[in-house]
Amino acid sequence: MKPGEEAFLLTVEPRAETMDANPRRDAKKPRTLRCSIKISNSILIVFVSYFGNRVHRPRIIGVGGLLMAISAMMLTLPHFLSQPYEYGSVLHNRHEMCNLQSTSNSTQSCNRDETRRLTDTNNLWLLMASAQLLFGVGSVPIQPYGISYIDDFAGPANSPLYIAILFAVSVFGPAIGYLLGSVMLRVYVDVNKKDLGEAALQLRPDDPRWIGAWWMGLLISTGCLVLTSIPYFFFPRTMASQDHGEKNDGERSMTEGAGEEDKKLFSEVTRSESGSEDEDSLLGFLKSFPKKFVDLLLSPLFLILVLAQCCFSSVIAGLATFLNKYLERQYATTAVYANLLFGSVNLPSVAVGMLAGGVIMKRVGLSLKAIPRFSVVMLTISTLFYIPLFWMGCSTQKVSEVNHFQNSQSWSPPSCYSNCNCPNSTFNPVCSYDGIEYISPCHAGCTNFTKDPDNTHRIREYTNCSCTASTKAKPGPCENGCSHFLHPVIIVIALASLIACLTHNPMYMMVLRSVPSDEKSFAIGIQFLLMRLLAWLPAPALFGMAIDTSCLRWRTVCEKKFSCGYYDNNMLRNRYLGLQVGYKVMGIVLLMILGWKAHRTEEYSLADDKKDHSDCPAGKQGDPNLLKLCCGVKR
């Protein structure tokens, strides 16, 4: 996988969370946007995998990279087509202050400008969804063609290491994406538009109203995608294999470690399958696809292994999509610093784990029987690292009318600001000197403010606040007292990720070695199809639902629920981490079943001295995958 493609994909993640923070954009739409990639990818990946060795794989990858570059460019268009970002400020609009003379209703109706803005936003989301669909189309060939191309022309001893290096290097793409996001989010979103001066002077990246320049990283990613796609057009269609023996790569991968008679049997079975009459045409493939698909799923070891990978991919999806939001809410950090930590600490540990897993496969030479056992041990240790995280957090700070009520009736607003006519859509948190946070200066009953003498474009403090004990309040949210946990938490998550990624290459090589050479691309396509349908599509939605159910107060625009203003931190922590642990436990159980199944089938074959495999079930006689894994031919 090209680092440029991964950089683009993970550049979208922090920007999706930034757009999620925009009070005028629906919090669920960034998640729908992410799913667009998986939908188009899932639809096409099986058909692309069919062509396998029939096409010039490097050139197809290059074409896919150029399509992704076009997609990245399209994703920046909403910024240039939309109106400048408008944020609430008492300096030029006092509707967020307590206005005792106002007669407007607090449940004010939507004005014409607000309605038009919402309509324009919906249209721009359609454009971004189309761009994501195009990105999904362009990313389809990368995994099945790239991995099979490497495995076809690398020696059997070097293939695991090369593929491990491929995945380890590809992790630097997400790392660059998050680091790029941390830099770009320090820049104000409308840096290229007029009237920037006041916004840049008044807002800071730690201000809840701040929106970073999410679109700048996409422009950089476009250039990276173009530059990394061009070299693929100069790769040859085939290369000399590193194996100088008489057998081709398919025979090596299927017969490595087997006896002479077993090798002959594999050769005959592979020739009989690869020489099927109608499969050289697309129509023939469509006719044979249901049978091929069912036969692959009926291989219990292949199915169990892919289901286990789906569980662990769900954990990765949850981390990649929501870890930034989790760090921001739990430990009161900024989106900029959360991206910086994730890109500089967590992702490099993933790369080290993947590379170390490839070295282990090359040096130790784990057998198909030993891989599940090794994976169970490593993933169990990784899961145990998560246990302390459940206690490394704090409760939500006291927020008036959210989790701290001055009246006994929680549905009744306090009398201290009942005559202030506060808009429901306002969100500009302030903190009183007694540690209680208010949604806005209006909700604190503040009627006036003083400016910062060093910067007259910023508020120093709000005064005449009828709801606070000191009649004063500071701009910005109150501290939650958990910032000291931030660095230990990211280190623990990084260590858990490193240990878990030691199993990535062994499990992947188990998939490659369980199918004939001419079916590698198809098997990889089916694997990624199942992983997208069972992991990358539902997992972000499931994590999003778990996070949404932890919301204490939603920010609204025109009486419509948009992004969440406050979460129950304890509930958020338990549900977010608990869902990850649940996925890991399910994956470990599946790997234990896989190890038991491989052990039982090998015992069965060792007890049988007949090398013609006549005692194997009839359904396994024509399937090299099942012959190898179930009837005693070992790698």
XYZ file of C-alpha atoms in Angstrom:
635
model
C 0.000 0.000 0.000
C 1.369 3.364 -0.958
C 2.222 5.700 1.926
C 0.586 8.494 -0.058
C -2.732 6.619 -0.107
C -2.553 5.923 3.620
C -1.552 9.510 4.318
C -4.633 10.708 2.461
C -6.935 8.278 4.262
C -5.666 9.232 7.706
C -5.520 12.901 6.761
C -9.287 12.636 6.299
C -9.795 11.237 9.823
C -8.623 14.239 11.873
C -10.393 16.543 9.449
C -13.592 14.543 9.745
C -13.409 15.005 13.503
C -12.732 18.723 12.968
C -15.806 19.010 10.750
C -17.692 17.062 13.412
C -16.829 19.868 15.838
C -18.462 22.459 13.607
C -21.761 23.336 15.317
C -23.487 23.704 11.950
C -22.672 20.226 10.688
C -24.359 16.990 11.635
C -22.107 14.833 13.814
C -23.242 11.648 12.057
C -22.327 12.812 8.559
C -18.534 12.432 8.967
C -19.164 8.779 9.847
C -21.328 8.339 6.758
C -18.529 9.985 4.786
C -16.001 7.442 6.025
C -18.317 4.564 5.131
C -18.504 5.744 1.497
C -14.945 4.501 0.932
C -15.765 1.045 2.260
C -18.999 0.753 0.258
C -17.466 1.364 -3.187
C -14.407 -0.662 -2.203
C -16.508 -3.638 -1.119
C -18.593 -3.629 -4.306
C -15.595 -3.700 -6.653
C -12.892 -5.604 -4.808
C -14.102 -9.093 -5.747
C -14.392 -8.224 -9.444
C -10.970 -6.579 -9.447
C -9.517 -9.602 -7.671
C -10.840 -11.834 -10.459
C -8.405 -10.394 -12.996
C -5.436 -11.322 -10.774
C -2.540 -12.355 -13.006
C -4.518 -11.518 -16.174
C -3.708 -7.781 -16.033
C -0.669 -5.538 -15.590
C -1.024 -5.218 -11.827
C 1.445 -2.351 -11.183
C -0.172 -0.149 -13.824
C -3.644 -0.789 -12.414
C -2.325 0.271 -8.996
C -0.936 3.435 -10.581
C -4.302 4.241 -12.178
C -5.957 3.713 -8.800
C -3.529 6.160 -7.209
C -4.403 8.842 -9.748
C -8.124 8.306 -9.090
C -7.464 8.812 -5.384
C -5.586 12.026 -6.179
C -8.661 13.307 -8.030
C -10.780 12.295 -5.037
C -8.532 14.229 -2.657
C -8.836 17.317 -4.829
C -12.631 16.976 -4.898
C -12.732 16.792 -1.106
C -11.246 20.272 -0.841
C -13.969 21.856 -3.023
C -16.524 22.333 -0.178
C -14.141 24.743 1.507
C -13.889 26.927 -1.593
C -17.610 26.703 -2.409
C -18.974 27.377 1.084
C -19.400 30.625 2.966
C -16.760 31.684 5.518
C -17.051 30.040 8.914
C -19.063 32.112 11.386
C -18.396 31.698 15.105
C -20.169 33.199 18.063
C -18.402 36.187 19.620
C -19.629 38.743 22.097
C -17.275 41.297 20.546
C -19.436 41.754 17.464
C -22.690 40.067 18.506
C -24.020 40.202 22.053
C -26.644 37.478 21.615
C -24.438 35.158 23.732
C -24.564 37.647 26.615
C -27.428 37.986 29.073
C -29.692 40.616 27.495
C -32.360 41.587 29.989
C -33.949 44.099 27.615
C -34.452 41.560 24.815
C -37.967 40.286 24.202
C -37.003 37.485 21.786
C -38.030 33.964 22.646
C -35.226 31.608 23.690
C -36.672 28.953 21.414
C -36.187 31.249 18.451
C -37.120 29.975 15.064
C -34.626 29.414 12.284
C -33.913 32.520 10.279
C -33.493 32.546 6.529
C -29.677 32.642 6.616
C -29.515 29.652 8.938
C -31.876 27.635 6.746
C -29.886 28.468 3.600
C -26.648 27.538 5.328
C -28.033 24.151 6.332
C -29.234 23.493 2.772
C -25.824 24.415 1.330
C -24.134 22.170 3.860
C -26.254 19.183 2.838
C -25.335 19.732 -0.824
C -21.642 19.897 0.031
C -21.867 16.638 1.945
C -23.159 14.974 -1.227
C -20.080 16.249 -3.082
C -17.764 14.919 -0.379
C -19.544 11.557 -0.338
C -19.059 11.296 -4.122
C -15.361 12.027 -3.686
C -15.085 9.328 -1.047
C -16.812 6.847 -3.347
C -14.246 7.654 -6.036
C -11.468 7.154 -3.510
C -12.897 3.731 -2.690
C -12.795 2.789 -6.381
C -9.169 3.903 -6.702
C -8.018 2.043 -3.590
C -9.496 -1.308 -4.679
C -6.472 -2.735 -6.592
C -3.811 -1.835 -4.039
C -4.156 -4.678 -1.552
C -5.018 -7.697 -3.765
C -2.651 -6.761 -6.601
C 0.194 -5.353 -4.538
C 0.434 -8.204 -2.045
C 0.002 -10.977 -4.633
C 2.602 -9.299 -6.886
C 5.167 -9.331 -4.073
C 4.357 -12.870 -3.010
C 4.515 -14.201 -6.590
C 8.057 -13.029 -7.243
C 9.669 -13.319 -3.814
C 11.281 -16.462 -2.496
C 9.296 -18.505 0.034
C 11.670 -17.524 2.840
C 11.654 -13.819 1.959
C 7.967 -13.301 1.166
C 6.840 -12.952 4.822
C 9.575 -10.404 5.510
C 8.842 -8.391 2.344
C 5.125 -8.250 3.095
C 5.900 -7.279 6.698
C 8.096 -4.439 5.402
C 5.259 -3.407 3.071
C 2.744 -3.146 5.898
C 5.255 -1.539 8.258
C 6.170 1.141 5.718
C 2.505 1.735 4.906
C 1.922 2.628 8.552
C 4.130 5.671 8.041
C 1.380 6.979 5.754
C -1.124 7.259 8.623
C 1.638 8.640 10.841
C 2.359 11.354 8.285
C -1.381 11.958 7.936
C -1.895 12.532 11.647
C 1.242 14.641 11.987
C 0.152 16.658 8.973
C -3.257 17.024 10.579
C -1.723 18.305 13.815
C 0.119 20.992 11.850
C -2.753 22.007 9.566
C -5.265 22.192 12.408
C -3.171 24.938 13.984
C -4.055 27.105 10.983
C -7.454 28.796 10.937
C -9.883 27.249 8.441
C -10.434 30.454 6.433
C -6.780 31.414 6.168
C -7.226 31.975 2.415
C -10.262 34.247 2.759
C -10.748 37.860 3.729
C -11.321 39.216 7.229
C -8.945 36.676 8.763
C -7.290 39.100 11.121
C -9.991 39.300 13.805
C -10.583 35.542 13.890
C -6.866 34.771 14.148
C -6.485 37.262 16.986
C -9.602 36.265 18.897
C -9.557 32.462 18.576
C -6.906 29.946 19.562
C -6.620 26.214 18.735
C -7.766 25.285 22.250
C -10.975 27.331 21.857
C -14.087 25.123 21.373
C -15.118 27.387 18.470
C -11.835 26.874 16.607
C -11.957 25.100 13.239
C -8.613 24.166 11.691
C -7.638 24.256 8.011
C -8.764 20.680 7.308
C -8.517 21.196 3.543
C -4.813 22.105 3.354
C -3.617 18.603 4.172
C -5.774 17.193 1.398
C -4.028 19.423 -1.152
C -0.668 18.127 0.049
C -1.961 14.544 -0.071
C -3.054 15.088 -3.672
C 0.506 15.896 -4.673
C 1.860 12.899 -2.732
C -0.602 10.546 -4.432
C 0.361 11.774 -7.897
C 4.085 11.446 -7.183
C 3.789 7.951 -5.673
C 1.491 6.686 -8.466
C 3.769 7.519 -11.397
C 6.531 4.938 -10.643
C 4.010 2.080 -10.808
C 3.625 2.600 -14.562
C 7.292 1.599 -15.048
C 7.196 -1.715 -13.164
C 7.226 -4.847 -15.345
C 4.208 -7.085 -15.559
C 6.292 -10.027 -14.320
C 9.681 -10.337 -12.673
C 12.145 -13.170 -12.252
C 11.261 -15.165 -9.182
C 13.803 -15.350 -6.388
C 13.260 -19.093 -6.293
C 15.652 -20.603 -8.876
C 14.181 -24.063 -8.615
C 12.048 -25.732 -11.207
C 8.755 -25.152 -9.424
C 6.878 -21.929 -9.777
C 5.744 -19.859 -6.840
C 2.360 -21.510 -6.615
C 3.897 -24.953 -6.264
C 6.394 -23.645 -3.712
C 3.763 -22.078 -1.513
C 1.510 -25.110 -1.647
C 4.129 -27.854 -1.305
C 6.755 -26.347 0.927
C 7.579 -28.863 3.631
C 5.516 -31.658 2.068
C 6.696 -35.077 0.909
C 7.369 -35.942 -2.717
C 4.078 -37.785 -3.172
C 2.159 -34.923 -1.547
C 3.844 -32.466 -3.936
C 2.754 -34.523 -6.920
C -0.790 -34.612 -5.579
C -0.821 -30.822 -5.137
C 0.528 -30.355 -8.657
C -2.246 -32.476 -10.130
C -4.990 -30.808 -8.113
C -3.708 -27.298 -8.889
C -3.511 -28.035 -12.606
C -7.014 -29.457 -12.597
C -8.400 -26.375 -10.874
C -6.458 -23.784 -12.837
C -7.388 -25.390 -16.105
C -11.125 -25.067 -15.652
C -12.736 -24.324 -18.949
C -14.724 -21.114 -18.622
C -12.840 -19.169 -15.982
C -10.663 -17.231 -18.413
C -13.575 -14.982 -19.334
C -15.420 -12.511 -17.155
C -18.708 -14.269 -17.919
C -17.156 -17.555 -16.897
C -15.919 -15.961 -13.693
C -19.379 -14.614 -12.892
C -20.813 -18.086 -13.416
C -18.173 -19.785 -11.284
C -17.978 -17.038 -8.656
C -20.776 -18.378 -6.391
C -19.183 -21.826 -6.313
C -15.692 -20.418 -5.715
C -16.991 -18.123 -3.031
C -18.903 -20.878 -1.252
C -15.982 -23.306 -1.517
C -13.703 -20.734 0.082
C -16.171 -20.068 2.884
C -16.648 -23.802 3.430
C -12.976 -24.045 4.290
C -13.366 -23.824 8.080
C -9.802 -22.722 8.773
C -9.901 -19.925 6.195
C -13.281 -18.719 7.465
C -12.317 -18.796 11.151
C -9.060 -17.001 10.427
C -10.781 -14.231 8.447
C -13.456 -13.818 11.133
C -10.703 -13.428 13.741
C -9.045 -10.806 11.544
C -12.403 -9.018 11.300
C -12.523 -8.751 15.091
C -9.074 -7.189 15.279
C -9.791 -4.919 12.292
C -12.831 -3.637 14.191
C -10.525 -2.576 17.019
C -8.264 -0.776 14.528
C -11.301 0.952 13.006
C -12.382 2.167 16.431
C -8.914 3.490 17.241
C -8.359 5.183 13.879
C -11.774 6.833 13.887
C -12.406 7.877 17.477
C -9.169 7.783 19.489
C -8.625 11.503 18.888
C -12.091 12.359 20.153
C -11.574 10.045 23.137
C -8.302 11.732 24.100
C -9.832 15.194 23.697
C -12.854 14.457 25.874
C -11.195 12.335 28.535
C -7.978 14.259 29.068
C -8.864 17.826 27.997
C -6.308 17.940 25.197
C -6.683 19.691 21.867
C -7.323 18.020 18.509
C -3.908 19.268 17.391
C -2.025 17.574 20.234
C -4.133 14.399 20.038
C -3.206 14.020 16.354
C 0.446 14.668 17.178
C 0.527 11.976 19.876
C -1.292 9.395 17.787
C 0.908 9.988 14.749
C 4.233 10.122 16.589
C 3.753 7.430 19.269
C 0.984 4.965 18.456
C 1.447 4.458 14.712
C 5.250 3.980 14.820
C 4.701 1.270 17.448
C 2.301 -0.428 15.011
C 4.985 -0.327 12.294
C 7.581 -1.814 14.662
C 5.173 -4.604 15.622
C 4.402 -5.490 12.012
C 8.079 -5.524 11.050
C 9.018 -7.602 14.093
C 6.259 -10.079 13.206
C 7.782 -10.515 9.736
C 11.246 -11.066 11.237
C 9.798 -13.709 13.566
C 8.192 -15.481 10.610
C 11.516 -15.449 8.705
C 13.762 -16.484 11.601
C 11.534 -18.875 13.526
C 9.501 -20.143 10.579
C 6.193 -20.528 12.407
C 4.165 -23.435 11.061
C 0.467 -23.225 10.268
C -0.125 -25.114 13.492
C 1.995 -22.736 15.609
C 0.648 -19.447 14.222
C -2.718 -19.595 16.092
C -0.956 -20.436 19.368
C 1.523 -17.583 18.960
C -1.288 -15.191 18.079
C -3.414 -16.187 21.084
C -0.533 -15.555 23.497
C 0.391 -12.164 22.012
C -3.197 -10.914 21.732
C -4.015 -12.025 25.284
C -1.077 -9.983 26.572
C -2.225 -7.034 24.449
C -5.733 -7.266 25.906
C -4.409 -7.341 29.475
C -2.679 -4.022 28.819
C -6.127 -2.463 28.364
C -7.377 -3.329 31.849
C -5.691 -0.395 33.697
C -7.112 2.048 31.143
C -10.597 1.636 32.625
C -9.389 3.414 35.786
C -7.188 6.015 34.078
C -9.770 8.756 33.657
C -11.944 11.320 35.444
C -15.594 12.195 35.641
C -17.070 15.027 33.598
C -16.486 18.424 35.133
C -19.493 20.131 36.744
C -21.557 21.813 34.025
C -24.579 23.837 34.986
C -27.848 22.458 33.609
C -26.012 19.410 32.258
C -24.837 17.387 35.260
C -25.036 20.065 37.953
C -28.407 21.607 38.763
C -29.053 24.575 41.006
C -32.790 23.880 41.146
C -34.343 20.673 42.362
C -36.258 20.463 39.063
C -33.650 19.674 36.396
C -36.027 20.701 33.615
C -36.499 24.212 34.998
C -33.819 26.819 34.139
C -32.276 28.650 37.116
C -33.923 31.905 38.020
C -30.522 33.662 37.766
C -30.734 33.710 33.954
C -34.409 32.989 33.317
C -34.906 36.511 31.940
C -31.769 36.497 29.759
C -33.454 34.936 26.696
C -30.477 32.676 25.956
C -30.511 31.059 22.483
C -30.686 27.253 22.535
C -28.049 26.947 19.809
C -25.366 28.991 21.584
C -22.230 27.170 22.725
C -19.377 29.252 24.134
C -18.357 27.653 27.462
C -17.214 29.769 30.386
C -15.860 28.670 33.765
C -16.653 30.311 37.072
C -13.976 30.691 39.731
C -15.700 28.064 41.876
C -15.122 25.384 39.192
C -18.587 25.237 37.635
C -18.827 25.431 33.842
C -21.639 27.171 31.964
C -22.700 26.596 28.366
C -22.297 30.261 27.490
C -21.919 33.656 29.179
C -25.661 34.050 28.811
C -26.315 30.839 30.787
C -24.031 32.213 33.507
C -26.098 35.389 33.630
C -23.175 37.585 32.524
C -24.126 41.010 31.223
C -20.673 42.484 30.592
C -17.015 41.592 29.942
C -13.513 42.997 30.055
C -10.958 42.733 27.266
C -7.445 41.360 27.541
C -5.116 44.399 27.785
C -2.458 42.553 25.776
C -4.894 41.612 23.017
C -8.066 43.633 22.718
C -9.563 41.036 20.371
C -9.843 38.526 23.216
C -12.010 38.394 26.329
C -10.203 38.508 29.656
C -13.218 37.674 31.841
C -16.966 38.058 31.998
C -18.488 40.225 34.705
C -21.842 40.858 36.385
C -22.599 37.116 36.225
C -25.701 36.540 38.340
C -25.300 32.725 38.404
C -21.742 32.571 39.780
C -20.680 33.078 43.377
C -17.943 35.571 42.468
C -20.099 37.275 39.764
C -17.207 36.610 37.338
C -16.275 33.858 34.872
C -13.295 32.970 32.670
C -13.708 32.259 28.939
C -13.266 28.616 27.959
C -14.212 25.309 29.611
C -13.099 24.272 33.088
C -10.265 21.765 33.497
C -11.322 18.195 34.200
C -8.215 17.284 36.208
C -7.219 14.344 34.000
C -4.513 15.837 31.824
C -1.785 13.995 33.805
C -3.172 10.673 32.501
C -2.747 11.608 28.827
C 0.852 10.495 28.251
C 0.627 7.242 30.292
C -2.557 6.300 28.408
C -1.064 6.841 24.947
C 2.036 4.827 25.966
C -0.085 1.917 27.215
C -2.172 1.935 24.030
C 1.022 2.042 21.939
C 2.509 -0.960 23.783
C -0.727 -2.907 23.406
C -0.766 -2.083 19.682
C 2.872 -3.142 19.230
C 2.282 -6.533 20.844
C -0.931 -7.120 18.907
C 0.740 -6.252 15.588
C 3.314 -8.998 16.102
C 0.546 -11.346 14.928
C -0.365 -9.363 11.812
C 2.170 -10.886 9.425
C 1.884 -14.503 10.663
C -1.905 -14.488 10.262
C -1.654 -12.841 6.866
C 0.879 -15.416 5.644
C -1.435 -18.157 6.891
C -4.100 -16.828 4.544
C -1.685 -16.664 1.588
C -0.368 -20.160 2.197
C -3.824 -21.713 2.443
C -4.831 -21.131 -1.197
C -3.328 -22.029 -4.597
C -1.093 -19.459 -6.279
C -3.566 -18.609 -9.029
C -6.270 -17.911 -6.450
C -4.249 -15.599 -4.201
C -5.734 -12.407 -5.597
C -9.243 -13.867 -5.358
C -8.697 -15.068 -1.781
C -7.262 -11.684 -0.763
C -10.251 -10.004 -2.409
C -12.687 -12.208 -0.481
C -10.723 -11.574 2.701
C -10.919 -7.805 2.283
C -14.555 -8.016 1.221
C -15.436 -9.813 4.456
C -13.276 -7.463 6.509
C -15.031 -4.429 5.049
C -18.529 -5.877 5.369
C -17.996 -7.295 8.866
C -15.470 -4.843 10.334
C -14.716 -1.559 8.573
C -18.360 -0.777 7.734
C -20.198 -1.715 10.958
C -17.417 -1.104 13.516
C -17.184 2.718 13.166
C -20.978 2.912 13.285
C -21.059 0.707 16.398
C -18.339 2.718 18.120
C -20.140 5.918 17.105
C -23.411 4.674 18.609
C -21.624 3.721 21.843
C -20.071 7.194 22.025
C -23.342 8.947 21.136
C -25.182 7.169 23.946
C -22.656 8.725 26.355
C -23.681 12.261 25.348
C -25.157 14.433 28.093
C -26.083 17.464 26.009
C -26.377 17.869 22.250
C -25.675 21.101 20.412
C -28.629 22.046 18.233
C -29.174 24.218 15.175
C -32.738 25.002 14.111
C -33.985 22.528 16.734
C -32.004 19.781 14.988
C -29.534 17.651 16.944
C -25.960 18.154 15.722
C -22.647 17.541 17.510
C -22.368 16.595 21.177
C -21.369 19.338 23.582
C -20.745 17.252 26.709
C -20.170 13.540 27.357
C -20.412 11.452 30.488
C -16.684 10.695 30.651
C -17.038 7.573 32.786
C -19.636 6.093 30.471
C -17.619 7.119 27.403
C -14.469 5.473 28.757
C -16.165 2.228 29.754
C -18.079 1.830 26.508
C -15.263 2.822 24.148
C -12.645 0.627 25.826
C -15.114 -2.136 26.639
C -16.114 -2.490 23.003
C -12.460 -2.851 22.007
C -11.822 -5.487 24.673
C -14.974 -7.346 23.589
C -13.775 -7.490 19.976
C -10.346 -8.707 21.089
C -11.801 -11.447 23.277
C -13.974 -12.687 20.400
C -10.920 -12.759 18.130
C -8.886 -14.681 20.698
C -11.652 -17.272 21.092
C -11.790 -17.735 17.303
C -8.002 -18.204 17.171
C -8.219 -20.795 19.941
C -10.807 -22.670 17.885
C -8.537 -22.325 14.843
C -5.572 -23.767 16.749
C -7.667 -26.642 18.075
C -8.968 -27.395 14.579
C -5.476 -27.351 13.044
C -4.147 -29.594 15.846
C -6.971 -32.126 15.473
C -6.642 -32.358 11.693
C -2.862 -32.859 11.897
C -3.304 -35.579 14.507
C -5.780 -37.267 12.194
C -3.390 -37.183 9.255
C -0.397 -38.405 11.268
C -2.375 -41.423 12.353
C -2.989 -42.189 8.700
C 0.027 -43.617 6.841
C -1.659 -43.591 3.457
C -0.074 -40.850 1.398
C -2.741 -40.954 -1.288
C -5.148 -39.186 1.081
C -7.830 -41.678 0.237
C -9.300 -41.356 3.722
C -9.855 -37.628 3.373
C -13.521 -36.637 2.938
C -14.610 -36.415 -0.651
C -15.221 -32.692 -0.375
C -11.549 -32.131 0.502
C -10.070 -34.222 -2.296
C -10.331 -31.438 -4.879
C -9.428 -28.532 -2.641
C -5.676 -27.923 -2.199
C -6.426 -25.624 0.712
C -8.273 -28.323 2.627
C -5.814 -31.017 1.588
C -2.953 -29.050 3.056
C -4.607 -27.835 6.235
C -6.917 -30.751 6.944
C -5.296 -33.814 5.408
C -1.773 -33.645 6.679
C 0.323 -31.811 4.095
C 2.267 -29.330 6.182
C 4.190 -26.241 5.236
